[in-house]
Amino acid sequence: MSLCKRRGFIFQASEIYGGINGFWDYGPLGAQLKKNLRDAWWQDMILNPCWGRKGPDGERVTCVPVETCIIQNPKVWEASGHVGGFNDPMVDDRETKGRYRYDHVMVYVPESGDAGDKPVFAYVGDQPSEAKQKKKAEKTFGAIKSVPLSSLARPWDRVIGPDAEKPGTLTEPRMFNLMFDTIPGAIRDEANKAYLRPETAQGVFVQFKNVVDTTRVRIPFGIGNTGRSFRNEVTPRNFTFRSREFEQAELEFFCHPSESVAWYKFWRDFRMEWWKSLGLAGENLILREHDKDELSHYSQGTSDVEYRFPFTAPGFGELEGIAHRGDYDLTQHQKHSKIKLDYFDTTRGEVLPNGGKKGERYMPHCIEPAAGLDRGALALICEGYTKDESRPSPEFLKLHPRIAPIKAAVFPLVDKDGMPEIAEKLADGLFKRFGHSGFIETDPKQSIGKRYARMDEAGCPYCFTVDGQTKEDQTVTVRDRDTGKQDRMNIDKVEAFMAEKLGG
Ligand code: GAP
């Protein structure tokens, strides 16, 4: 976190006013890193889906984008189930006004035997309450164990809330809707209430018919949507991992029901490979298939790509969910909007005497790879973060060149003897070719070691240095961030070298 702040990756939102819980801003390097991640997703999911690989139907995969509004007609969220069902049971504390997710609250009780009429201490894991309550519980009981609050009989009149002093102040669990609401228009009437979207996916379902009617896409095909989503998370935590405003990149892939399981497996495997291709390639990344009892009633499969973040270790945290959503969403929107959203497939049905097909009308099934770009950016930073006291920069970031916000640095060894001019010319060429995907850093000042160290910390993969030899033989040194090794290469070869390294 301190490297992120120091080098301008991630800042607390509204920091000069003390911040605001659950909201984060990206600084110059973070904004570019996140854009590179979004662009990589767009390139590999929309423009050249799955790197040109054929789908289970033996054809090239087709996807198109949409960009839909954060605020939609509130009926969208009634149809999707978010108004009625996007709830978590919560417990409130009457003394502290704190609010906690019911399933997150644990209680310290005596290891054996009953607490009698002594108080028991509630806490939320990973929060300051955990250590504080543990200390008090040990003082009261000696040996303790921890059990979920839900395992205690109600009313909880001997339970001391996570941040409370007196017992008996926790309320019964109550439902709490995670959607932020707002009132568009001048008349501040509850009847005009609308919501900030909690996911980008629904924007796709409600535009499904328009996309089919106005483009040449035919099933199977996907519609991608990226953008901000909002959830009034009760316990935002772990840096950007659980925020109240975050960015999603979701694909809704529509297919014939009979082919949906094959497409589900295809997308699940591709998404795992994709995250690996960006550098999350070790044992910190797993694909976890949900058990049958974790699946929603309409789903025939869901898996999560999970990353072992430092704050979840030894456990894992979800980066992306890949869900088989069946025909649930289109059916719901058809029911609520009374607009037909089924699909007429001219490639199916019995063969006609003229050799054509009769066609088949059906409700498409949907496979949804739903990624979080903030969690993705955070995982890439965590994975890249490397400590090595023997280096001039004891901390550095091994970011994949495709994602790195600074693509290359060009340094004159000293700020004289014609070196700055050669460096500037080299940098000009790199700006033109690669400046769309990241910064090209030029810096003639400071010792060369300090300049390398700064680039290492920012995750810049290659530094090119113009030195005394350059004038004689037109070579520069290229320094590899990860090994610190330097080689000489002809100055004319630098662009081709970078193109090869940045290739997606
Ligand atoms: N349309 C399906 C859907 O939204 P989800 O698992 O709730 O599924 C998808 O969200 C991804 O969005 C998650 O895997 C995660 O990366 C990201 N995400 C969800 N809630 C988040 C939060 N509060 N903060 C940051 N990222 C979040």
Short mmCIF file of C-alpha atoms and ligand atoms in Angstrom, two decimals:
data_model
loop_
_atom_site.label_atom_id
_atom_site.label_comp_id
_atom_site.label_asym_id
_atom_site.label_seq_id
_atom_site.Cartn_x
_atom_site.Cartn_y
_atom_site.Cartn_z
CA MET A 1 0.00 0.00 0.00
CA SER A 2 2.78 2.43 0.79
CA LEU A 3 4.52 1.75 -2.52
CA CYS A 4 1.19 2.33 -4.27
CA LYS A 5 0.84 5.67 -2.55
CA ARG A 6 4.48 6.71 -2.89
CA ARG A 7 4.69 5.99 -6.60
CA GLY A 8 1.23 7.26 -7.52
CA PHE A 9 -0.63 4.02 -8.20
CA ILE A 10 -3.50 4.24 -5.72
CA PHE A 11 -4.62 7.06 -3.41
CA GLN A 12 -7.36 7.26 -0.85
CA ALA A 13 -10.33 9.10 -2.38
CA SER A 14 -10.78 12.59 -0.87
CA GLU A 15 -7.60 12.06 1.10
CA ILE A 16 -7.11 15.72 2.05
CA TYR A 17 -10.50 15.54 3.82
CA GLY A 18 -9.65 12.37 5.69
CA GLY A 19 -10.76 9.97 2.95
CA ILE A 20 -14.07 8.18 2.54
CA ASN A 21 -14.46 4.55 3.47
CA GLY A 22 -14.66 2.17 0.51
CA PHE A 23 -13.53 4.57 -2.22
CA TRP A 24 -10.14 4.74 -3.92
CA ASP A 25 -8.61 6.89 -6.64
CA TYR A 26 -5.89 5.92 -9.07
CA GLY A 27 -2.85 8.14 -9.51
CA PRO A 28 -0.97 8.58 -12.79
CA LEU A 29 0.70 5.17 -12.81
CA GLY A 30 -2.35 3.35 -11.44
CA ALA A 31 -4.71 4.96 -13.93
CA GLN A 32 -2.49 3.86 -16.81
CA LEU A 33 -2.03 0.37 -15.35
CA LYS A 34 -5.78 -0.05 -15.03
CA LYS A 35 -6.36 1.27 -18.54
CA ASN A 36 -3.85 -1.27 -19.84
CA LEU A 37 -5.73 -4.03 -18.05
CA ARG A 38 -9.07 -2.80 -19.44
CA ASP A 39 -7.54 -2.52 -22.95
CA ALA A 40 -6.09 -6.03 -22.70
CA TRP A 41 -9.54 -7.31 -21.73
CA TRP A 42 -11.15 -5.39 -24.60
CA GLN A 43 -8.58 -6.64 -27.10
CA ASP A 44 -8.73 -10.30 -26.04
CA MET A 45 -12.48 -10.48 -25.35
CA ILE A 46 -14.04 -8.16 -27.93
CA LEU A 47 -11.72 -7.29 -30.81
CA ASN A 48 -9.83 -10.57 -31.13
CA PRO A 49 -11.72 -12.84 -28.73
CA CYS A 50 -9.71 -15.64 -27.20
CA TRP A 51 -6.65 -14.71 -29.29
CA GLY A 52 -8.42 -15.90 -32.45
CA ARG A 53 -9.02 -19.36 -31.05
CA LYS A 54 -12.01 -21.36 -32.31
CA GLY A 55 -14.94 -22.03 -29.96
CA PRO A 56 -16.50 -25.45 -29.27
CA ASP A 57 -18.58 -25.00 -32.46
CA GLY A 58 -15.35 -24.93 -34.49
CA GLU A 59 -15.86 -21.28 -35.49
CA ARG A 60 -14.04 -18.05 -34.59
CA VAL A 61 -15.56 -16.52 -31.44
CA THR A 62 -17.60 -13.34 -32.07
CA CYS A 63 -18.13 -10.58 -29.51
CA VAL A 64 -19.30 -6.97 -29.68
CA PRO A 65 -19.27 -4.22 -27.06
CA VAL A 66 -21.92 -1.98 -25.56
CA GLU A 67 -21.51 0.89 -23.13
CA THR A 68 -24.57 1.27 -20.97
CA CYS A 69 -25.67 3.74 -18.32
CA ILE A 70 -24.98 3.50 -14.62
CA ILE A 71 -28.56 4.61 -13.97
CA GLN A 72 -31.27 2.58 -15.65
CA ASN A 73 -35.02 2.38 -15.29
CA PRO A 74 -35.51 0.96 -11.77
CA LYS A 75 -37.62 -1.80 -13.28
CA VAL A 76 -34.38 -3.31 -14.61
CA TRP A 77 -33.32 -4.06 -11.04
CA GLU A 78 -36.75 -5.38 -10.09
CA ALA A 79 -36.59 -7.81 -13.02
CA SER A 80 -33.01 -8.85 -12.32
CA GLY A 81 -33.86 -9.63 -8.71
CA HIS A 82 -31.54 -6.97 -7.27
CA VAL A 83 -34.30 -4.93 -5.63
CA GLY A 84 -35.80 -7.95 -3.91
CA GLY A 85 -32.80 -10.15 -3.45
CA PHE A 86 -29.55 -8.18 -3.44
CA ASN A 87 -29.53 -8.35 0.30
CA ASP A 88 -27.25 -9.39 3.07
CA PRO A 89 -28.57 -10.00 6.58
CA MET A 90 -26.95 -7.43 8.86
CA VAL A 91 -26.76 -6.81 12.56
CA ASP A 92 -26.70 -3.25 13.88
CA ASP A 93 -25.24 -2.09 17.15
CA ARG A 94 -27.55 0.23 19.08
CA GLU A 95 -24.66 1.61 21.14
CA THR A 96 -22.04 2.33 18.45
CA LYS A 97 -24.32 2.58 15.39
CA GLY A 98 -21.95 0.09 13.73
CA ARG A 99 -23.41 -2.28 11.15
CA TYR A 100 -21.94 -5.71 10.44
CA ARG A 101 -22.60 -8.51 8.02
CA TYR A 102 -24.29 -11.19 10.10
CA ASP A 103 -22.20 -13.99 8.60
CA HIS A 104 -18.96 -12.09 9.38
CA VAL A 105 -19.58 -11.67 13.11
CA MET A 106 -17.78 -14.16 15.36
CA VAL A 107 -17.83 -14.51 19.12
CA TYR A 108 -15.12 -15.48 21.65
CA VAL A 109 -16.50 -17.93 24.21
CA PRO A 110 -14.79 -20.11 26.87
CA GLU A 111 -13.00 -23.04 25.28
CA SER A 112 -14.89 -25.49 27.45
CA GLY A 113 -18.00 -24.98 29.49
CA ASP A 114 -20.48 -22.15 29.59
CA ALA A 115 -19.88 -18.42 29.90
CA GLY A 116 -22.40 -18.37 32.77
CA ASP A 117 -23.61 -14.83 33.23
CA LYS A 118 -20.33 -13.34 32.01
CA PRO A 119 -20.30 -11.37 28.74
CA VAL A 120 -19.03 -12.92 25.50
CA PHE A 121 -17.10 -10.85 23.02
CA ALA A 122 -18.09 -10.37 19.37
CA TYR A 123 -15.64 -9.34 16.64
CA VAL A 124 -15.22 -9.15 12.91
CA GLY A 125 -12.17 -10.95 11.45
CA ASP A 126 -9.34 -8.76 10.10
CA GLN A 127 -10.78 -5.73 11.90
CA PRO A 128 -9.28 -4.00 14.97
CA SER A 129 -12.10 -5.54 17.02
CA GLU A 130 -10.55 -9.00 16.59
CA ALA A 131 -7.41 -8.41 18.67
CA LYS A 132 -9.12 -6.07 21.13
CA GLN A 133 -11.95 -8.48 21.94
CA LYS A 134 -9.60 -11.45 22.08
CA LYS A 135 -7.57 -9.76 24.81
CA LYS A 136 -10.67 -9.02 26.85
CA ALA A 137 -12.07 -12.53 26.36
CA GLU A 138 -8.81 -14.15 27.45
CA LYS A 139 -8.74 -11.97 30.54
CA THR A 140 -12.28 -13.04 31.40
CA PHE A 141 -12.16 -16.76 30.53
CA GLY A 142 -8.55 -17.86 30.07
CA ALA A 143 -8.69 -20.37 27.23
CA ILE A 144 -11.14 -19.30 24.53
CA LYS A 145 -12.46 -20.44 21.18
CA SER A 146 -14.31 -18.58 18.51
CA VAL A 147 -17.74 -19.48 17.12
CA PRO A 148 -20.11 -17.70 14.73
CA LEU A 149 -22.56 -15.28 16.36
CA SER A 150 -25.33 -17.21 14.60
CA SER A 151 -24.57 -20.27 16.76
CA LEU A 152 -25.62 -18.43 19.97
CA ALA A 153 -29.20 -18.48 21.19
CA ARG A 154 -31.09 -15.16 20.89
CA PRO A 155 -31.62 -12.59 22.25
CA TRP A 156 -27.90 -11.90 22.48
CA ASP A 157 -28.16 -10.02 25.74
CA ARG A 158 -24.72 -11.15 26.98
CA VAL A 159 -22.93 -10.39 23.72
CA ILE A 160 -20.69 -7.30 23.61
CA GLY A 161 -20.71 -5.95 20.04
CA PRO A 162 -17.39 -5.68 18.14
CA ASP A 163 -16.86 -2.03 19.05
CA ALA A 164 -19.24 -1.70 22.00
CA GLU A 165 -18.65 -1.45 25.74
CA LYS A 166 -21.99 -2.71 27.08
CA PRO A 167 -23.57 -6.12 26.42
CA GLY A 168 -26.88 -6.65 24.66
CA THR A 169 -26.73 -3.88 22.07
CA LEU A 170 -26.73 -6.00 18.91
CA THR A 171 -30.03 -6.12 17.02
CA GLU A 172 -31.64 -9.10 15.34
CA PRO A 173 -30.26 -9.70 11.81
CA ARG A 174 -32.09 -7.57 9.24
CA MET A 175 -31.93 -7.42 5.49
CA PHE A 176 -29.98 -4.53 3.99
CA ASN A 177 -30.00 -3.72 0.28
CA LEU A 178 -26.57 -3.17 -1.17
CA MET A 179 -27.74 -0.87 -3.97
CA PHE A 180 -27.08 2.85 -3.73
CA ASP A 181 -30.10 4.91 -4.63
CA THR A 182 -30.53 8.39 -5.99
CA ILE A 183 -33.34 10.56 -7.28
CA PRO A 184 -32.93 11.81 -10.85
CA GLY A 185 -34.80 14.99 -11.78
CA ALA A 186 -35.90 18.05 -9.86
CA ILE A 187 -38.69 16.50 -7.82
CA ARG A 188 -37.29 14.77 -4.77
CA ASP A 189 -39.98 12.20 -4.49
CA GLU A 190 -39.37 8.59 -3.36
CA ALA A 191 -41.49 7.50 -6.32
CA ASN A 192 -38.72 8.77 -8.63
CA LYS A 193 -36.02 6.73 -6.89
CA ALA A 194 -33.44 5.10 -9.16
CA TYR A 195 -30.35 3.01 -8.43
CA LEU A 196 -26.66 3.11 -9.28
CA ARG A 197 -25.99 -0.19 -11.03
CA PRO A 198 -24.51 -2.93 -8.88
CA GLU A 199 -23.25 -4.78 -11.99
CA THR A 200 -22.68 -3.97 -15.67
CA ALA A 201 -24.29 -7.23 -16.82
CA GLN A 202 -27.90 -6.06 -16.76
CA GLY A 203 -27.13 -3.27 -19.25
CA VAL A 204 -26.33 -6.02 -21.73
CA PHE A 205 -29.50 -8.03 -21.19
CA VAL A 206 -31.74 -5.00 -21.63
CA GLN A 207 -30.00 -4.10 -24.92
CA PHE A 208 -29.85 -7.69 -26.21
CA LYS A 209 -32.70 -7.18 -28.68
CA ASN A 210 -31.29 -3.89 -30.03
CA VAL A 211 -27.90 -5.50 -30.62
CA VAL A 212 -29.43 -8.48 -32.45
CA ASP A 213 -31.69 -6.23 -34.52
CA THR A 214 -29.03 -3.73 -35.53
CA THR A 215 -25.88 -5.79 -36.09
CA ARG A 216 -25.08 -8.95 -37.98
CA VAL A 217 -24.20 -10.97 -34.91
CA ARG A 218 -25.76 -14.41 -34.80
CA ILE A 219 -25.81 -16.89 -31.97
CA PRO A 220 -23.39 -17.90 -30.57
CA PHE A 221 -21.97 -14.47 -29.76
CA GLY A 222 -21.04 -12.31 -26.80
CA ILE A 223 -21.76 -8.76 -25.71
CA GLY A 224 -19.18 -7.10 -23.48
CA ASN A 225 -19.72 -4.18 -21.12
CA THR A 226 -17.18 -2.45 -18.92
CA GLY A 227 -17.59 0.33 -16.39
CA ARG A 228 -18.21 1.45 -12.85
CA SER A 229 -20.50 -0.48 -10.54
CA PHE A 230 -21.57 0.48 -7.05
CA ARG A 231 -22.35 -1.60 -3.99
CA ASN A 232 -22.91 -0.24 -0.54
CA GLU A 233 -20.62 -2.88 0.93
CA VAL A 234 -21.05 -3.04 4.68
CA THR A 235 -17.45 -3.77 5.45
CA PRO A 236 -15.31 -2.37 2.65
CA ARG A 237 -11.81 -3.64 3.31
CA ASN A 238 -8.53 -5.01 2.09
CA PHE A 239 -7.50 -1.95 0.13
CA THR A 240 -9.38 -1.86 -3.19
CA PHE A 241 -10.47 -5.51 -2.94
CA ARG A 242 -13.89 -4.72 -1.54
CA SER A 243 -14.82 -1.15 -2.47
CA ARG A 244 -18.12 0.64 -2.78
CA GLU A 245 -17.31 1.91 -6.27
CA PHE A 246 -15.40 -0.40 -8.56
CA GLU A 247 -15.00 -1.30 -12.19
CA GLN A 248 -16.20 -4.45 -13.88
CA ALA A 249 -15.50 -5.99 -17.27
CA GLU A 250 -18.28 -8.43 -18.05
CA LEU A 251 -19.07 -10.53 -21.07
CA GLU A 252 -22.51 -12.06 -21.60
CA PHE A 253 -22.11 -14.85 -24.12
CA PHE A 254 -25.34 -16.09 -25.70
CA CYS A 255 -25.66 -19.58 -27.12
CA HIS A 256 -28.09 -22.41 -27.85
CA PRO A 257 -29.11 -24.25 -24.64
CA SER A 258 -27.74 -27.55 -25.97
CA GLU A 259 -24.28 -26.01 -26.38
CA SER A 260 -24.21 -24.00 -23.19
CA VAL A 261 -22.22 -26.43 -21.05
CA ALA A 262 -19.50 -26.69 -23.71
CA TRP A 263 -19.33 -22.87 -23.90
CA TYR A 264 -19.25 -22.59 -20.12
CA LYS A 265 -16.21 -24.88 -19.98
CA PHE A 266 -14.59 -23.03 -22.88
CA TRP A 267 -14.91 -19.63 -21.22
CA ARG A 268 -13.92 -20.91 -17.78
CA ASP A 269 -10.69 -22.33 -19.17
CA PHE A 270 -9.92 -19.36 -21.38
CA ARG A 271 -10.40 -16.86 -18.56
CA MET A 272 -7.98 -18.76 -16.36
CA GLU A 273 -5.43 -18.81 -19.18
CA TRP A 274 -5.95 -15.11 -19.77
CA TRP A 275 -5.10 -14.11 -16.22
CA LYS A 276 -2.05 -16.36 -16.42
CA SER A 277 -0.94 -14.62 -19.61
CA LEU A 278 -0.75 -11.33 -17.71
CA GLY A 279 1.66 -12.71 -15.17
CA LEU A 280 -0.50 -14.37 -12.49
CA ALA A 281 1.03 -17.64 -13.49
CA GLY A 282 2.04 -19.28 -10.25
CA GLU A 283 0.39 -21.16 -7.43
CA ASN A 284 -1.24 -17.93 -6.28
CA LEU A 285 -3.92 -18.40 -8.95
CA ILE A 286 -6.57 -21.11 -8.83
CA LEU A 287 -9.79 -21.96 -10.59
CA ARG A 288 -12.42 -23.00 -8.06
CA GLU A 289 -15.53 -24.78 -9.28
CA HIS A 290 -18.53 -24.05 -7.04
CA ASP A 291 -20.16 -26.98 -5.27
CA LYS A 292 -23.70 -27.85 -6.33
CA ASP A 293 -25.13 -26.29 -3.13
CA GLU A 294 -23.39 -22.96 -3.87
CA LEU A 295 -25.09 -22.60 -7.27
CA SER A 296 -28.12 -20.42 -7.85
CA HIS A 297 -31.18 -22.39 -8.87
CA TYR A 298 -30.84 -21.47 -12.57
CA SER A 299 -27.12 -22.15 -12.89
CA GLN A 300 -25.56 -25.29 -14.27
CA GLY A 301 -22.10 -24.25 -13.23
CA THR A 302 -20.05 -21.43 -11.75
CA SER A 303 -16.36 -21.18 -11.18
CA ASP A 304 -14.21 -18.46 -9.74
CA VAL A 305 -10.74 -17.44 -10.75
CA GLU A 306 -9.19 -16.77 -7.37
CA TYR A 307 -5.94 -15.13 -6.34
CA ARG A 308 -4.02 -15.55 -3.11
CA PHE A 309 -3.80 -11.92 -2.02
CA PRO A 310 -1.46 -11.16 0.90
CA PHE A 311 -4.54 -10.33 3.01
CA THR A 312 -6.43 -13.52 2.11
CA ALA A 313 -3.43 -15.87 2.42
CA PRO A 314 -3.38 -18.78 2.94
CA GLY A 315 -6.89 -18.43 1.45
CA PHE A 316 -7.87 -16.95 -1.88
CA GLY A 317 -10.08 -14.03 -3.01
CA GLU A 318 -12.28 -13.90 -6.11
CA LEU A 319 -10.92 -12.06 -9.16
CA GLU A 320 -13.56 -13.16 -11.61
CA GLY A 321 -16.65 -15.35 -11.64
CA ILE A 322 -17.60 -17.42 -14.67
CA ALA A 323 -21.26 -18.34 -14.43
CA HIS A 324 -23.67 -20.38 -16.49
CA ARG A 325 -26.76 -18.15 -16.07
CA GLY A 326 -29.10 -20.29 -18.20
CA ASP A 327 -31.91 -18.21 -19.68
CA TYR A 328 -32.72 -16.58 -16.34
CA ASP A 329 -31.98 -12.94 -17.18
CA LEU A 330 -33.55 -12.73 -20.63
CA THR A 331 -36.63 -14.59 -19.34
CA GLN A 332 -36.95 -12.20 -16.40
CA HIS A 333 -36.64 -9.10 -18.60
CA GLN A 334 -39.10 -10.53 -21.11
CA LYS A 335 -41.57 -11.13 -18.29
CA HIS A 336 -41.18 -7.70 -16.72
CA SER A 337 -40.90 -5.59 -19.90
CA LYS A 338 -43.43 -7.66 -21.88
CA ILE A 339 -41.07 -7.37 -24.87
CA LYS A 340 -40.18 -10.63 -26.59
CA LEU A 341 -36.50 -11.35 -26.13
CA ASP A 342 -36.29 -14.83 -27.61
CA TYR A 343 -34.18 -15.53 -30.65
CA PHE A 344 -35.03 -16.97 -34.06
CA ASP A 345 -32.18 -19.16 -35.24
CA THR A 346 -32.25 -19.78 -39.00
CA THR A 347 -29.44 -22.32 -38.80
CA ARG A 348 -31.51 -24.82 -36.81
CA GLY A 349 -34.67 -26.91 -37.17
CA GLU A 350 -35.66 -29.47 -39.75
CA VAL A 351 -34.22 -29.31 -43.27
CA LEU A 352 -36.68 -27.97 -45.86
CA PRO A 353 -37.10 -29.37 -49.39
CA ASN A 354 -35.11 -26.39 -50.75
CA GLY A 355 -32.15 -27.40 -48.57
CA GLY A 356 -32.65 -24.52 -46.12
CA LYS A 357 -33.60 -24.94 -42.47
CA LYS A 358 -36.99 -24.29 -40.94
CA GLY A 359 -35.46 -22.35 -38.07
CA GLU A 360 -35.90 -22.62 -34.32
CA ARG A 361 -37.16 -20.08 -31.82
CA TYR A 362 -35.62 -20.30 -28.35
CA MET A 363 -34.46 -18.32 -25.37
CA PRO A 364 -30.65 -18.24 -25.54
CA HIS A 365 -28.57 -19.40 -22.61
CA CYS A 366 -25.93 -17.08 -21.24
CA ILE A 367 -22.39 -17.75 -20.04
CA GLU A 368 -20.96 -14.85 -18.10
CA PRO A 369 -17.27 -14.26 -17.40
CA ALA A 370 -17.47 -11.32 -14.94
CA ALA A 371 -14.13 -9.78 -14.02
CA GLY A 372 -13.27 -7.01 -11.60
CA LEU A 373 -10.66 -4.59 -12.94
CA ASP A 374 -9.73 -3.16 -9.55
CA ARG A 375 -9.18 -6.60 -8.09
CA GLY A 376 -7.29 -7.51 -11.26
CA ALA A 377 -5.03 -4.45 -10.94
CA LEU A 378 -4.50 -5.20 -7.26
CA ALA A 379 -3.60 -8.84 -7.96
CA LEU A 380 -1.10 -7.80 -10.63
CA ILE A 381 0.51 -5.32 -8.24
CA CYS A 382 0.63 -7.90 -5.41
CA GLU A 383 2.08 -10.55 -7.72
CA GLY A 384 4.65 -8.12 -9.12
CA TYR A 385 5.72 -6.74 -5.74
CA THR A 386 9.18 -8.11 -5.03
CA LYS A 387 11.59 -7.43 -2.21
CA ASP A 388 15.31 -7.72 -2.77
CA GLU A 389 17.54 -5.88 -0.35
CA SER A 390 20.56 -6.44 -2.57
CA ARG A 391 19.19 -4.15 -5.28
CA PRO A 392 19.38 -0.36 -5.46
CA SER A 393 15.56 -0.42 -5.16
CA PRO A 394 14.87 -2.90 -2.37
CA GLU A 395 11.24 -3.03 -3.53
CA PHE A 396 10.34 -3.38 -7.17
CA LEU A 397 7.35 -4.32 -9.32
CA LYS A 398 7.62 -7.18 -11.79
CA LEU A 399 4.70 -6.12 -13.97
CA HIS A 400 4.04 -7.81 -17.30
CA PRO A 401 5.24 -5.43 -20.06
CA ARG A 402 1.73 -5.38 -21.52
CA ILE A 403 0.30 -4.04 -18.28
CA ALA A 404 3.22 -1.89 -17.09
CA PRO A 405 2.24 1.80 -17.04
CA ILE A 406 5.74 2.89 -18.05
CA LYS A 407 6.75 0.89 -21.10
CA ALA A 408 10.34 2.00 -21.38
CA ALA A 409 12.80 4.59 -20.15
CA VAL A 410 15.47 6.23 -22.26
CA PHE A 411 18.38 7.74 -20.38
CA PRO A 412 21.50 9.57 -21.44
CA LEU A 413 24.23 8.31 -19.13
CA VAL A 414 25.26 11.93 -18.55
CA ASP A 415 23.49 15.15 -19.49
CA LYS A 416 26.17 16.25 -22.02
CA ASP A 417 28.48 15.10 -24.82
CA GLY A 418 25.62 14.74 -27.34
CA MET A 419 24.01 11.93 -25.33
CA PRO A 420 20.75 13.78 -24.49
CA GLU A 421 20.13 14.46 -28.19
CA ILE A 422 20.51 10.80 -29.17
CA ALA A 423 18.33 9.73 -26.24
CA GLU A 424 15.65 12.22 -27.24
CA LYS A 425 15.56 10.91 -30.79
CA LEU A 426 15.26 7.33 -29.57
CA ALA A 427 12.51 8.34 -27.13
CA ASP A 428 10.62 10.16 -29.91
CA GLY A 429 10.40 6.95 -31.92
CA LEU A 430 9.22 4.97 -28.87
CA PHE A 431 6.60 7.63 -28.01
CA LYS A 432 5.18 7.37 -31.53
CA ARG A 433 5.03 3.60 -31.56
CA PHE A 434 4.19 2.67 -28.01
CA GLY A 435 2.96 5.89 -26.40
CA HIS A 436 -0.67 4.75 -26.77
CA SER A 437 -0.16 2.01 -24.22
CA GLY A 438 1.99 3.68 -21.61
CA PHE A 439 4.53 6.29 -20.68
CA ILE A 440 8.00 6.54 -22.17
CA GLU A 441 10.15 8.02 -19.46
CA THR A 442 13.06 10.32 -20.21
CA ASP A 443 15.18 11.69 -17.44
CA PRO A 444 18.69 13.07 -17.89
CA LYS A 445 19.29 13.97 -14.24
CA GLN A 446 20.47 12.02 -11.14
CA SER A 447 22.88 9.11 -11.00
CA ILE A 448 22.01 6.32 -13.39
CA GLY A 449 21.59 3.91 -10.45
CA LYS A 450 18.92 6.12 -8.90
CA ARG A 451 17.11 6.43 -12.22
CA TYR A 452 17.09 2.64 -12.63
CA ALA A 453 15.84 2.21 -9.08
CA ARG A 454 12.94 4.61 -9.71
CA MET A 455 11.97 2.69 -12.84
CA ASP A 456 12.17 -0.66 -11.03
CA GLU A 457 9.77 0.57 -8.37
CA ALA A 458 7.33 1.79 -11.01
CA GLY A 459 7.46 -1.56 -12.82
CA CYS A 460 9.12 -0.22 -16.00
CA PRO A 461 10.39 -3.36 -17.76
CA TYR A 462 13.22 -1.90 -19.88
CA CYS A 463 15.64 1.01 -19.60
CA PHE A 464 17.71 2.02 -22.62
CA THR A 465 20.84 4.01 -21.89
CA VAL A 466 22.85 6.10 -24.32
CA ASP A 467 26.50 6.19 -23.25
CA GLY A 468 29.94 7.05 -24.55
CA GLN A 469 30.02 4.02 -26.83
CA THR A 470 26.75 4.92 -28.57
CA LYS A 471 28.37 7.54 -30.78
CA GLU A 472 31.04 5.11 -31.86
CA ASP A 473 29.01 2.02 -32.70
CA GLN A 474 25.31 3.09 -32.56
CA THR A 475 24.55 0.75 -29.68
CA VAL A 476 22.73 1.42 -26.43
CA THR A 477 22.44 -0.69 -23.32
CA VAL A 478 19.13 -2.36 -22.49
CA ARG A 479 18.60 -3.15 -18.84
CA ASP A 480 16.14 -5.83 -17.83
CA ARG A 481 14.18 -4.84 -14.70
CA ASP A 482 13.83 -8.37 -13.33
CA THR A 483 17.43 -9.49 -13.62
CA GLY A 484 19.17 -6.10 -13.58
CA LYS A 485 21.25 -7.50 -16.48
CA GLN A 486 22.43 -5.16 -19.22
CA ASP A 487 23.08 -6.02 -22.87
CA ARG A 488 24.08 -3.88 -25.79
CA MET A 489 21.87 -3.60 -28.82
CA ASN A 490 21.89 -1.56 -31.97
CA ILE A 491 19.83 1.58 -31.53
CA ASP A 492 17.86 0.69 -34.69
CA LYS A 493 16.73 -2.59 -33.09
CA VAL A 494 15.14 -1.01 -30.02
CA GLU A 495 11.63 -0.55 -31.50
CA ALA A 496 11.50 -4.12 -32.81
CA PHE A 497 12.71 -5.39 -29.43
CA MET A 498 9.96 -3.46 -27.64
CA ALA A 499 7.30 -4.62 -30.12
CA GLU A 500 8.25 -8.22 -29.43
CA LYS A 501 8.18 -7.75 -25.66
CA LEU A 502 4.86 -5.89 -25.59
CA GLY A 503 3.05 -8.32 -27.88
CA GLY A 504 -0.18 -9.49 -26.26
N1 GAP B 1 -22.70 -9.97 -13.07
C1 GAP B 1 -22.16 -10.86 -12.12
C2 GAP B 1 -21.43 -10.19 -11.04
O1 GAP B 1 -21.47 -8.97 -10.90
P1 GAP B 1 -19.89 -10.65 -8.98
O2 GAP B 1 -19.12 -11.90 -8.62
O3 GAP B 1 -20.77 -10.07 -7.96
O4 GAP B 1 -20.69 -11.03 -10.29
C3 GAP B 1 -17.94 -9.81 -10.50
O5 GAP B 1 -18.85 -9.54 -9.47
C4 GAP B 1 -16.57 -9.29 -10.13
O6 GAP B 1 -16.66 -7.90 -9.77
C5 GAP B 1 -15.95 -9.96 -8.90
O7 GAP B 1 -15.29 -11.16 -9.25
C6 GAP B 1 -14.97 -8.90 -8.44
O8 GAP B 1 -13.77 -8.97 -9.17
C7 GAP B 1 -15.69 -7.61 -8.79
N2 GAP B 1 -16.33 -7.06 -7.56
C8 GAP B 1 -17.53 -7.39 -7.04
N3 GAP B 1 -17.78 -6.68 -5.92
C9 GAP B 1 -16.69 -5.88 -5.73
C10 GAP B 1 -16.33 -4.91 -4.74
N4 GAP B 1 -17.15 -4.58 -3.75
N5 GAP B 1 -15.13 -4.28 -4.86
C11 GAP B 1 -14.29 -4.58 -5.89
N6 GAP B 1 -14.58 -5.48 -6.83
C12 GAP B 1 -15.77 -6.13 -6.77
#
